[in-house]
PDB file of C-alpha atoms and ligand atoms in Angstrom:
ATOM      1  CA  MET A  28       0.117  -0.115  -0.147  1.00 63.00           C
ATOM      2  CA  SER A  29       1.030   3.526  -0.770  1.00 85.00           C
ATOM      3  CA  GLY A  30      -0.335   6.257   1.476  1.00 94.00           C
ATOM      4  CA  PHE A  31      -1.542   5.734   5.202  1.00 95.00           C
ATOM      5  CA  ALA A  32      -3.724   3.623   7.179  1.00 95.00           C
ATOM      6  CA  ALA A  33      -4.880   4.134  11.116  1.00 96.00           C
ATOM      7  CA  ARG A  34      -6.403   1.150  12.951  1.00 96.00           C
ATOM      8  CA  GLY A  35      -8.275   1.747  16.257  1.00 97.00           C
ATOM      9  CA  LEU A  36      -6.924   5.331  17.102  1.00 97.00           C
ATOM     10  CA  THR A  37      -7.943   6.401  20.318  1.00 98.00           C
ATOM     11  CA  LYS A  38      -7.233   9.855  21.776  1.00 98.00           C
ATOM     12  CA  ARG A  39      -7.940  10.968  25.560  1.00 97.00           C
ATOM     13  CA  PHE A  40      -7.286  14.248  26.863  1.00 96.00           C
ATOM     14  CA  HIS A  41      -7.534  14.602  30.262  1.00 94.00           C
ATOM     15  CA  ARG A  42      -8.505  18.112  32.265  1.00 89.00           C
ATOM     16  CA  GLY A  43      -8.638  17.846  35.980  1.00 92.00           C
ATOM     17  CA  VAL A  44     -10.982  15.105  36.749  1.00 93.00           C
ATOM     18  CA  GLU A  45     -12.740  15.105  33.321  1.00 94.00           C
ATOM     19  CA  THR A  46     -11.630  12.820  30.568  1.00 95.00           C
ATOM     20  CA  VAL A  47     -12.362  13.790  26.878  1.00 94.00           C
ATOM     21  CA  THR A  48     -12.381  11.025  24.514  1.00 96.00           C
ATOM     22  CA  ALA A  49     -11.511  13.172  21.352  1.00 97.00           C
ATOM     23  CA  LEU A  50     -11.282   9.997  18.918  1.00 98.00           C
ATOM     24  CA  ALA A  51     -12.437   6.588  19.881  1.00 97.00           C
ATOM     25  CA  GLY A  52     -11.201   3.681  17.687  1.00 97.00           C
ATOM     26  CA  VAL A  53     -10.831   5.346  14.283  1.00 97.00           C
ATOM     27  CA  ASP A  54      -9.937   2.882  11.062  1.00 97.00           C
ATOM     28  CA  LEU A  55      -9.107   4.513   7.862  1.00 96.00           C
ATOM     29  CA  THR A  56      -7.083   4.217   4.692  1.00 96.00           C
ATOM     30  CA  VAL A  57      -5.914   6.906   2.228  1.00 97.00           C
ATOM     31  CA  ALA A  58      -4.336   5.394  -0.788  1.00 97.00           C
ATOM     32  CA  ALA A  59      -1.699   7.393  -3.046  1.00 97.00           C
ATOM     33  CA  GLY A  60      -3.406   9.449  -5.273  1.00 97.00           C
ATOM     34  CA  GLU A  61      -6.750   9.783  -3.304  1.00 98.00           C
ATOM     35  CA  LEU A  62      -8.432  12.474  -2.156  1.00 98.00           C
ATOM     36  CA  VAL A  63     -10.610  11.758   1.012  1.00 97.00           C
ATOM     37  CA  ALA A  64     -12.553  14.534   2.756  1.00 97.00           C
ATOM     38  CA  LEU A  65     -13.151  14.381   6.530  1.00 97.00           C
ATOM     39  CA  VAL A  66     -16.287  16.027   7.727  1.00 96.00           C
ATOM     40  CA  GLY A  67     -18.273  16.399  10.764  1.00 95.00           C
ATOM     41  CA  PRO A  68     -19.277  19.031  13.498  1.00 95.00           C
ATOM     42  CA  SER A  69     -17.172  21.284  15.367  1.00 95.00           C
ATOM     43  CA  GLY A  70     -15.590  19.139  18.624  1.00 95.00           C
ATOM     44  CA  SER A  71     -16.274  15.811  16.473  1.00 96.00           C
ATOM     45  CA  GLY A  72     -12.462  15.177  16.425  1.00 97.00           C
ATOM     46  CA  LYS A  73     -10.983  16.167  13.053  1.00 97.00           C
ATOM     47  CA  SER A  74      -8.159  18.052  13.988  1.00 97.00           C
ATOM     48  CA  THR A  75      -7.211  15.467  16.729  1.00 98.00           C
ATOM     49  CA  LEU A  76      -7.030  13.012  14.084  1.00 98.00           C
ATOM     50  CA  LEU A  77      -4.821  15.256  11.693  1.00 98.00           C
ATOM     51  CA  ALA A  78      -2.565  15.871  14.994  1.00 97.00           C
ATOM     52  CA  LEU A  79      -2.148  11.941  15.583  1.00 97.00           C
ATOM     53  CA  LEU A  80      -1.666  11.336  11.895  1.00 96.00           C
ATOM     54  CA  CYS A  81       1.189  13.951  11.337  1.00 95.00           C
ATOM     55  CA  GLY A  82       2.726  12.953  14.675  1.00 94.00           C
ATOM     56  CA  TRP A  83       2.092  16.011  16.796  1.00 94.00           C
ATOM     57  CA  GLU A  84       0.020  13.783  19.402  1.00 95.00           C
ATOM     58  CA  THR A  85       0.415  10.205  20.212  1.00 95.00           C
ATOM     59  CA  PRO A  86      -2.577   7.872  20.320  1.00 96.00           C
ATOM     60  CA  ASP A  87      -3.432   6.056  23.187  1.00 97.00           C
ATOM     61  CA  GLU A  88      -4.486   3.225  21.410  1.00 97.00           C
ATOM     62  CA  GLY A  89      -4.261   2.164  17.989  1.00 97.00           C
ATOM     63  CA  SER A  90      -1.724   2.434  15.300  1.00 94.00           C
ATOM     64  CA  LEU A  91      -0.871   4.336  12.063  1.00 94.00           C
ATOM     65  CA  THR A  92       1.156   2.575   8.989  1.00 92.00           C
ATOM     66  CA  LEU A  93       2.604   4.347   6.207  1.00 92.00           C
ATOM     67  CA  GLY A  94       2.949   2.686   3.176  1.00 89.00           C
ATOM     68  CA  GLY A  95       5.020   2.691  -0.566  1.00 87.00           C
ATOM     69  CA  PRO A  96       8.423   4.329   0.585  1.00 86.00           C
ATOM     70  CA  LEU A  97       7.235   5.839   3.882  1.00 89.00           C
ATOM     71  CA  THR A  98       7.004   2.036   4.973  1.00 91.00           C
ATOM     72  CA  GLY A  99       8.226   1.476   8.729  1.00 90.00           C
ATOM     73  CA  ARG A 100       8.679   5.475   9.134  1.00 90.00           C
ATOM     74  CA  ARG A 101       7.045   7.447  11.796  1.00 90.00           C
ATOM     75  CA  PRO A 102       5.313  10.461  11.109  1.00 90.00           C
ATOM     76  CA  ALA A 103       6.686  12.705  13.581  1.00 88.00           C
ATOM     77  CA  ASP A 104      10.487  11.599  11.763  1.00 90.00           C
ATOM     78  CA  LEU A 105       9.047  12.998   8.186  1.00 92.00           C
ATOM     79  CA  GLY A 106       9.942  15.897   6.195  1.00 93.00           C
ATOM     80  CA  TRP A 107       7.933  18.190   4.316  1.00 94.00           C
ATOM     81  CA  PRO A 108       8.138  16.292   0.876  1.00 94.00           C
ATOM     82  CA  GLU A 109       6.946  13.160   2.840  1.00 95.00           C
ATOM     83  CA  LEU A 110       4.168  14.589   4.915  1.00 96.00           C
ATOM     84  CA  ALA A 111       2.819  18.218   4.774  1.00 97.00           C
ATOM     85  CA  LEU A 112       0.368  19.756   7.059  1.00 97.00           C
ATOM     86  CA  VAL A 113      -1.897  22.766   6.739  1.00 98.00           C
ATOM     87  CA  PRO A 114      -2.882  23.409  10.679  1.00 96.00           C
ATOM     88  CA  GLN A 115      -6.272  24.621  11.309  1.00 95.00           C
ATOM     89  CA  ALA A 116      -4.194  27.614  13.195  1.00 96.00           C
ATOM     90  CA  LEU A 117      -1.958  27.938  10.159  1.00 97.00           C
ATOM     91  CA  GLY A 118       1.324  28.201  11.889  1.00 96.00           C
ATOM     92  CA  LEU A 119       2.869  30.569   9.667  1.00 98.00           C
ATOM     93  CA  VAL A 120       6.366  31.877  11.046  1.00 98.00           C
ATOM     94  CA  ALA A 121       5.864  35.598  12.059  1.00 98.00           C
ATOM     95  CA  ASP A 122       8.987  36.968  11.189  1.00 97.00           C
ATOM     96  CA  LEU A 123       9.322  35.421   7.778  1.00 98.00           C
ATOM     97  CA  SER A 124       7.873  37.003   4.662  1.00 98.00           C
ATOM     98  CA  ILE A 125       4.928  35.519   3.034  1.00 98.00           C
ATOM     99  CA  ALA A 126       7.432  34.264   0.207  1.00 98.00           C
ATOM    100  CA  ASP A 127       9.628  33.049   2.832  1.00 98.00           C
ATOM    101  CA  ASN A 128       7.144  31.108   4.798  1.00 98.00           C
ATOM    102  CA  VAL A 129       6.185  29.246   1.412  1.00 98.00           C
ATOM    103  CA  LEU A 130       9.929  28.564   0.676  1.00 98.00           C
ATOM    104  CA  LEU A 131      10.700  27.477   4.183  1.00 98.00           C
ATOM    105  CA  PRO A 132      10.346  23.587   3.486  1.00 98.00           C
ATOM    106  CA  ALA A 133      12.840  23.740   0.553  1.00 98.00           C
ATOM    107  CA  ARG A 134      15.125  25.799   2.503  1.00 97.00           C
ATOM    108  CA  LEU A 135      15.185  23.564   5.386  1.00 95.00           C
ATOM    109  CA  ARG A 136      16.662  21.181   2.932  1.00 95.00           C
ATOM    110  CA  GLY A 137      18.892  23.548   1.053  1.00 96.00           C
ATOM    111  CA  GLN A 138      16.832  23.066  -1.922  1.00 96.00           C
ATOM    112  CA  ASP A 139      16.137  25.972  -4.347  1.00 97.00           C
ATOM    113  CA  GLU A 140      12.072  26.077  -5.048  1.00 98.00           C
ATOM    114  CA  THR A 141      11.957  29.591  -6.110  1.00 98.00           C
ATOM    115  CA  ALA A 142      10.416  29.050  -9.363  1.00 98.00           C
ATOM    116  CA  ARG A 143       7.608  26.924  -8.122  1.00 98.00           C
ATOM    117  CA  ALA A 144       7.081  29.125  -4.973  1.00 98.00           C
ATOM    118  CA  GLY A 145       6.387  31.801  -7.452  1.00 98.00           C
ATOM    119  CA  LEU A 146       3.836  29.995  -9.404  1.00 98.00           C
ATOM    120  CA  LEU A 147       2.048  28.723  -6.213  1.00 98.00           C
ATOM    121  CA  LEU A 148       1.866  32.665  -5.160  1.00 98.00           C
ATOM    122  CA  ALA A 149       0.658  33.590  -8.384  1.00 98.00           C
ATOM    123  CA  ASP A 150      -1.967  30.737  -8.216  1.00 97.00           C
ATOM    124  CA  PHE A 151      -3.266  31.696  -5.135  1.00 98.00           C
ATOM    125  CA  GLY A 152      -3.238  35.779  -5.692  1.00 97.00           C
ATOM    126  CA  LEU A 153      -0.451  36.205  -3.446  1.00 98.00           C
ATOM    127  CA  SER A 154       2.310  37.692  -5.763  1.00 98.00           C
ATOM    128  CA  HIS A 155       1.729  41.299  -4.455  1.00 97.00           C
ATOM    129  CA  LEU A 156       2.399  40.094  -0.792  1.00 97.00           C
ATOM    130  CA  ALA A 157       5.319  38.007  -1.238  1.00 97.00           C
ATOM    131  CA  GLY A 158       7.515  40.342   0.875  1.00 98.00           C
ATOM    132  CA  ARG A 159       4.944  41.150   3.615  1.00 98.00           C
ATOM    133  CA  TYR A 160       4.633  39.441   6.863  1.00 98.00           C
ATOM    134  CA  PRO A 161       1.924  37.202   8.072  1.00 98.00           C
ATOM    135  CA  GLN A 162       0.505  39.829  10.463  1.00 97.00           C
ATOM    136  CA  GLN A 163       0.254  42.139   7.599  1.00 97.00           C
ATOM    137  CA  SER A 164      -1.888  40.008   5.695  1.00 97.00           C
ATOM    138  CA  SER A 165      -5.472  38.953   6.169  1.00 98.00           C
ATOM    139  CA  LEU A 166      -6.475  35.357   7.361  1.00 98.00           C
ATOM    140  CA  GLY A 167      -7.442  34.270   4.083  1.00 98.00           C
ATOM    141  CA  GLU A 168      -4.283  35.385   2.380  1.00 98.00           C
ATOM    142  CA  GLN A 169      -2.070  33.716   5.353  1.00 98.00           C
ATOM    143  CA  GLN A 170      -4.253  30.712   4.903  1.00 98.00           C
ATOM    144  CA  ARG A 171      -3.273  30.245   1.217  1.00 98.00           C
ATOM    145  CA  ALA A 172       0.379  30.828   1.935  1.00 98.00           C
ATOM    146  CA  ALA A 173      -0.145  27.835   4.514  1.00 98.00           C
ATOM    147  CA  VAL A 174      -1.653  25.752   1.644  1.00 98.00           C
ATOM    148  CA  ALA A 175       1.169  26.892  -0.796  1.00 98.00           C
ATOM    149  CA  ARG A 176       3.850  25.896   1.774  1.00 98.00           C
ATOM    150  CA  ALA A 177       2.421  22.523   2.102  1.00 98.00           C
ATOM    151  CA  LEU A 178       2.340  21.925  -1.575  1.00 98.00           C
ATOM    152  CA  LEU A 179       5.716  23.227  -2.437  1.00 98.00           C
ATOM    153  CA  LEU A 180       7.567  19.952  -2.240  1.00 98.00           C
ATOM    154  CA  ARG A 181       4.512  17.782  -3.750  1.00 97.00           C
ATOM    155  CA  PRO A 182       4.181  15.667  -0.410  1.00 97.00           C
ATOM    156  CA  ALA A 183       3.684  11.995  -0.413  1.00 96.00           C
ATOM    157  CA  VAL A 184       0.753  12.476   2.252  1.00 97.00           C
ATOM    158  CA  LEU A 185      -1.118  15.859   2.519  1.00 98.00           C
ATOM    159  CA  LEU A 186      -3.161  16.772   5.737  1.00 98.00           C
ATOM    160  CA  ALA A 187      -5.033  19.874   5.267  1.00 98.00           C
ATOM    161  CA  ASP A 188      -7.452  20.854   8.365  1.00 98.00           C
ATOM    162  CA  GLU A 189     -10.152  23.354   6.746  1.00 97.00           C
ATOM    163  CA  PRO A 190      -8.087  24.887   4.371  1.00 97.00           C
ATOM    164  CA  THR A 191     -10.650  27.000   2.592  1.00 97.00           C
ATOM    165  CA  ALA A 192     -12.430  28.268   5.906  1.00 97.00           C
ATOM    166  CA  HIS A 193     -11.325  31.871   5.329  1.00 97.00           C
ATOM    167  CA  GLN A 194     -11.623  31.926   1.806  1.00 97.00           C
ATOM    168  CA  ASP A 195     -14.471  33.364  -0.678  1.00 97.00           C
ATOM    169  CA  ARG A 196     -15.594  30.835  -3.228  1.00 97.00           C
ATOM    170  CA  GLY A 197     -13.336  31.855  -6.082  1.00 97.00           C
ATOM    171  CA  HIS A 198     -10.081  31.405  -3.598  1.00 97.00           C
ATOM    172  CA  ALA A 199     -11.361  28.442  -1.985  1.00 97.00           C
ATOM    173  CA  ASP A 200     -11.745  26.782  -5.498  1.00 97.00           C
ATOM    174  CA  GLN A 201      -8.253  27.967  -6.471  1.00 97.00           C
ATOM    175  CA  LEU A 202      -7.058  25.983  -3.552  1.00 98.00           C
ATOM    176  CA  LEU A 203      -8.976  22.984  -4.157  1.00 98.00           C
ATOM    177  CA  ASP A 204      -7.667  22.892  -7.709  1.00 97.00           C
ATOM    178  CA  ALA A 205      -3.955  22.935  -6.166  1.00 98.00           C
ATOM    179  CA  VAL A 206      -5.188  19.893  -3.766  1.00 98.00           C
ATOM    180  CA  GLU A 207      -6.862  18.087  -6.620  1.00 97.00           C
ATOM    181  CA  ALA A 208      -3.258  18.618  -8.811  1.00 97.00           C
ATOM    182  CA  ALA A 209      -1.328  17.267  -5.792  1.00 98.00           C
ATOM    183  CA  THR A 210      -3.792  14.227  -5.724  1.00 98.00           C
ATOM    184  CA  ARG A 211      -3.236  13.576  -9.341  1.00 97.00           C
ATOM    185  CA  GLU A 212       0.393  13.655  -8.969  1.00 97.00           C
ATOM    186  CA  GLY A 213       0.088  10.838  -6.556  1.00 96.00           C
ATOM    187  CA  SER A 214      -0.325  12.549  -3.092  1.00 97.00           C
ATOM    188  CA  ALA A 215      -2.498  10.859  -0.512  1.00 97.00           C
ATOM    189  CA  VAL A 216      -4.665  13.405   0.685  1.00 98.00           C
ATOM    190  CA  LEU A 217      -6.716  13.689   3.736  1.00 98.00           C
ATOM    191  CA  LEU A 218      -8.904  17.194   3.720  1.00 98.00           C
ATOM    192  CA  ALA A 219     -10.910  18.120   7.038  1.00 98.00           C
ATOM    193  CA  THR A 220     -13.577  20.389   5.637  1.00 96.00           C
ATOM    194  CA  HIS A 221     -16.852  22.055   6.199  1.00 92.00           C
ATOM    195  CA  ASP A 222     -16.868  23.172   2.593  1.00 93.00           C
ATOM    196  CA  GLU A 223     -19.480  21.135   0.557  1.00 93.00           C
ATOM    197  CA  THR A 224     -17.826  21.808  -2.759  1.00 94.00           C
ATOM    198  CA  ALA A 225     -14.677  19.944  -1.327  1.00 94.00           C
ATOM    199  CA  TRP A 226     -16.898  16.997  -0.475  1.00 93.00           C
ATOM    200  CA  ALA A 227     -18.158  16.863  -4.067  1.00 93.00           C
ATOM    201  CA  ARG A 228     -14.725  16.818  -5.548  1.00 96.00           C
ATOM    202  CA  ALA A 229     -13.362  13.945  -2.982  1.00 97.00           C
ATOM    203  CA  ASP A 230     -13.067  10.543  -3.797  1.00 96.00           C
ATOM    204  CA  ARG A 231     -14.726   9.612  -0.596  1.00 95.00           C
ATOM    205  CA  VAL A 232     -16.174  11.305   2.167  1.00 96.00           C
ATOM    206  CA  LEU A 233     -15.774  10.286   5.809  1.00 96.00           C
ATOM    207  CA  THR A 234     -17.815  11.631   8.559  1.00 96.00           C
ATOM    208  CA  LEU A 235     -16.596  11.886  12.288  1.00 97.00           C
ATOM    209  CA  ARG A 236     -19.230  12.040  15.330  1.00 96.00           C
ATOM    210  CA  ASP A 237     -17.958  12.273  18.852  1.00 96.00           C
ATOM    211  CA  GLY A 238     -14.796  10.924  17.750  1.00 97.00           C
ATOM    212  CA  ARG A 239     -16.212   7.879  15.636  1.00 97.00           C
ATOM    213  CA  LEU A 240     -16.427   7.324  11.955  1.00 96.00           C
ATOM    214  CA  THR A 241     -20.121   6.973  10.687  1.00 90.00           C
ATOM    215  CA  GLY A 242     -21.551   6.480   7.449  1.00 70.00           C
ATOM    216  CA  GLY A 243     -23.345   9.260   5.397  1.00 63.00           C
ATOM    217  CA  LEU A 244     -22.563  13.053   5.232  1.00 64.00           C
ATOM    218  CA  PRO A 245     -23.441  15.485   8.207  1.00 62.00           C
ATOM    219  CA  SER A 246     -27.055  16.558   7.996  1.00 57.00           C
TER     220      SER A 246
HETATM  221  N1  ATP B 327      -5.622  19.875  24.146  1.00 56.55           N
HETATM  222  C1  ATP B 327      -6.697  19.392  24.533  1.00 56.55           C
HETATM  223  N2  ATP B 327      -7.237  19.006  25.795  1.00 56.55           N
HETATM  224  C2  ATP B 327      -8.476  18.891  26.018  1.00 56.55           C
HETATM  225  N3  ATP B 327      -9.551  18.614  24.983  1.00 56.55           N
HETATM  226  C3  ATP B 327      -9.278  18.888  23.759  1.00 56.55           C
HETATM  227  C4  ATP B 327      -7.968  19.052  23.283  1.00 56.55           C
HETATM  228  N4  ATP B 327      -7.621  19.253  21.831  1.00 56.55           N
HETATM  229  C5  ATP B 327      -9.222  18.920  21.528  1.00 56.55           C
HETATM  230  N5  ATP B 327      -9.985  18.645  22.937  1.00 56.55           N
HETATM  231  C6  ATP B 327     -11.643  18.440  22.567  1.00 56.55           C
HETATM  232  O1  ATP B 327     -11.376  17.105  22.029  1.00 56.55           O
HETATM  233  C7  ATP B 327     -12.706  17.320  21.031  1.00 56.55           C
HETATM  234  C8  ATP B 327     -12.305  17.109  19.334  1.00 56.55           C
HETATM  235  O2  ATP B 327     -11.757  18.398  19.106  1.00 56.55           O
HETATM  236  P1  ATP B 327     -10.955  18.838  17.623  1.00 56.55           P
HETATM  237  O3  ATP B 327     -10.141  20.078  17.983  1.00 56.55           O
HETATM  238  O4  ATP B 327     -10.323  17.565  17.437  1.00 56.55           O
HETATM  239  O5  ATP B 327     -12.445  18.876  17.075  1.00 56.55           O
HETATM  240  P2  ATP B 327     -12.651  19.604  15.307  1.00 56.55           P
HETATM  241  O6  ATP B 327     -13.666  18.320  14.794  1.00 56.55           O
HETATM  242  O7  ATP B 327     -11.672  19.579  14.972  1.00 56.55           O
HETATM  243  O8  ATP B 327     -13.428  20.715  15.749  1.00 56.55           O
HETATM  244  P3  ATP B 327     -13.553  22.068  14.503  1.00 56.55           P
HETATM  245  O9  ATP B 327     -14.421  21.612  13.517  1.00 56.55           O
HETATM  246  O10 ATP B 327     -14.182  22.951  15.571  1.00 56.55           O
HETATM  247  O11 ATP B 327     -12.200  22.321  14.226  1.00 56.55           O
HETATM  248  C9  ATP B 327     -13.424  18.528  21.555  1.00 56.55           C
HETATM  249  O12 ATP B 327     -14.391  18.210  22.392  1.00 56.55           O
HETATM  250  C10 ATP B 327     -12.280  19.149  22.055  1.00 56.55           C
HETATM  251  O13 ATP B 327     -12.871  20.087  23.238  1.00 56.55           O
HETATM  252 MG1   MG B 328     -10.700  21.518  13.905  1.00 56.55          MG
END
């Protein structure tokens, strides 16, 4: 299998005497070249699932398997070409310009991807903002920069957490076009999203409810 698979992923958070079961035994498989949408109400566990898949959090139970060239690797050890994330909170570096944020995955590896970064900035309507800092840009612009950063090195696995949440329809469609293009190039993509247009573009839609995957679309 290329792509990734999770079995029985369970995550509990402890707040004083309270235990929140954010994920309760999630099984999923996303193949290389597949675009899977992850939907579900606020608080259903979407971001927690992405945090486990990218290695930010450790599951209390369950396992994650990476396939193809990533077999045997742990998500926390992977670099941007292998696993790229668009966090819900974006995570741009405040003292780097928009262009330098987009280029960061390449710079960390000593690669020059200036030309591809320029194309992504142009595709996402960010060329004129290249030299600005994130806090001098709108939230939607920052989000498009976070998507461009994730796509820069054509990742084998792309995890995106509501990447169109701050966009108008036109910009959302540009982002979804780029995510679809990455899928066609072979990325295994999991896209947490409330955007019904994204559901329609996905190969499959998975619905989370109270930390469990259920059938059907949210009502
Ligand atoms: N660090 C944490 N400590 C305690 N509880 C947490 C923590 N992170 C998430 N939770 C809880 O886990 C549950 C799932 O949260 P999560 O952020 O995964 O939801 P979500 O589906 O991404 O929601 P949204 O659509 O609002 O982004 C929620 O009940 C949330 O309050
Ligand atoms: Mg979330």
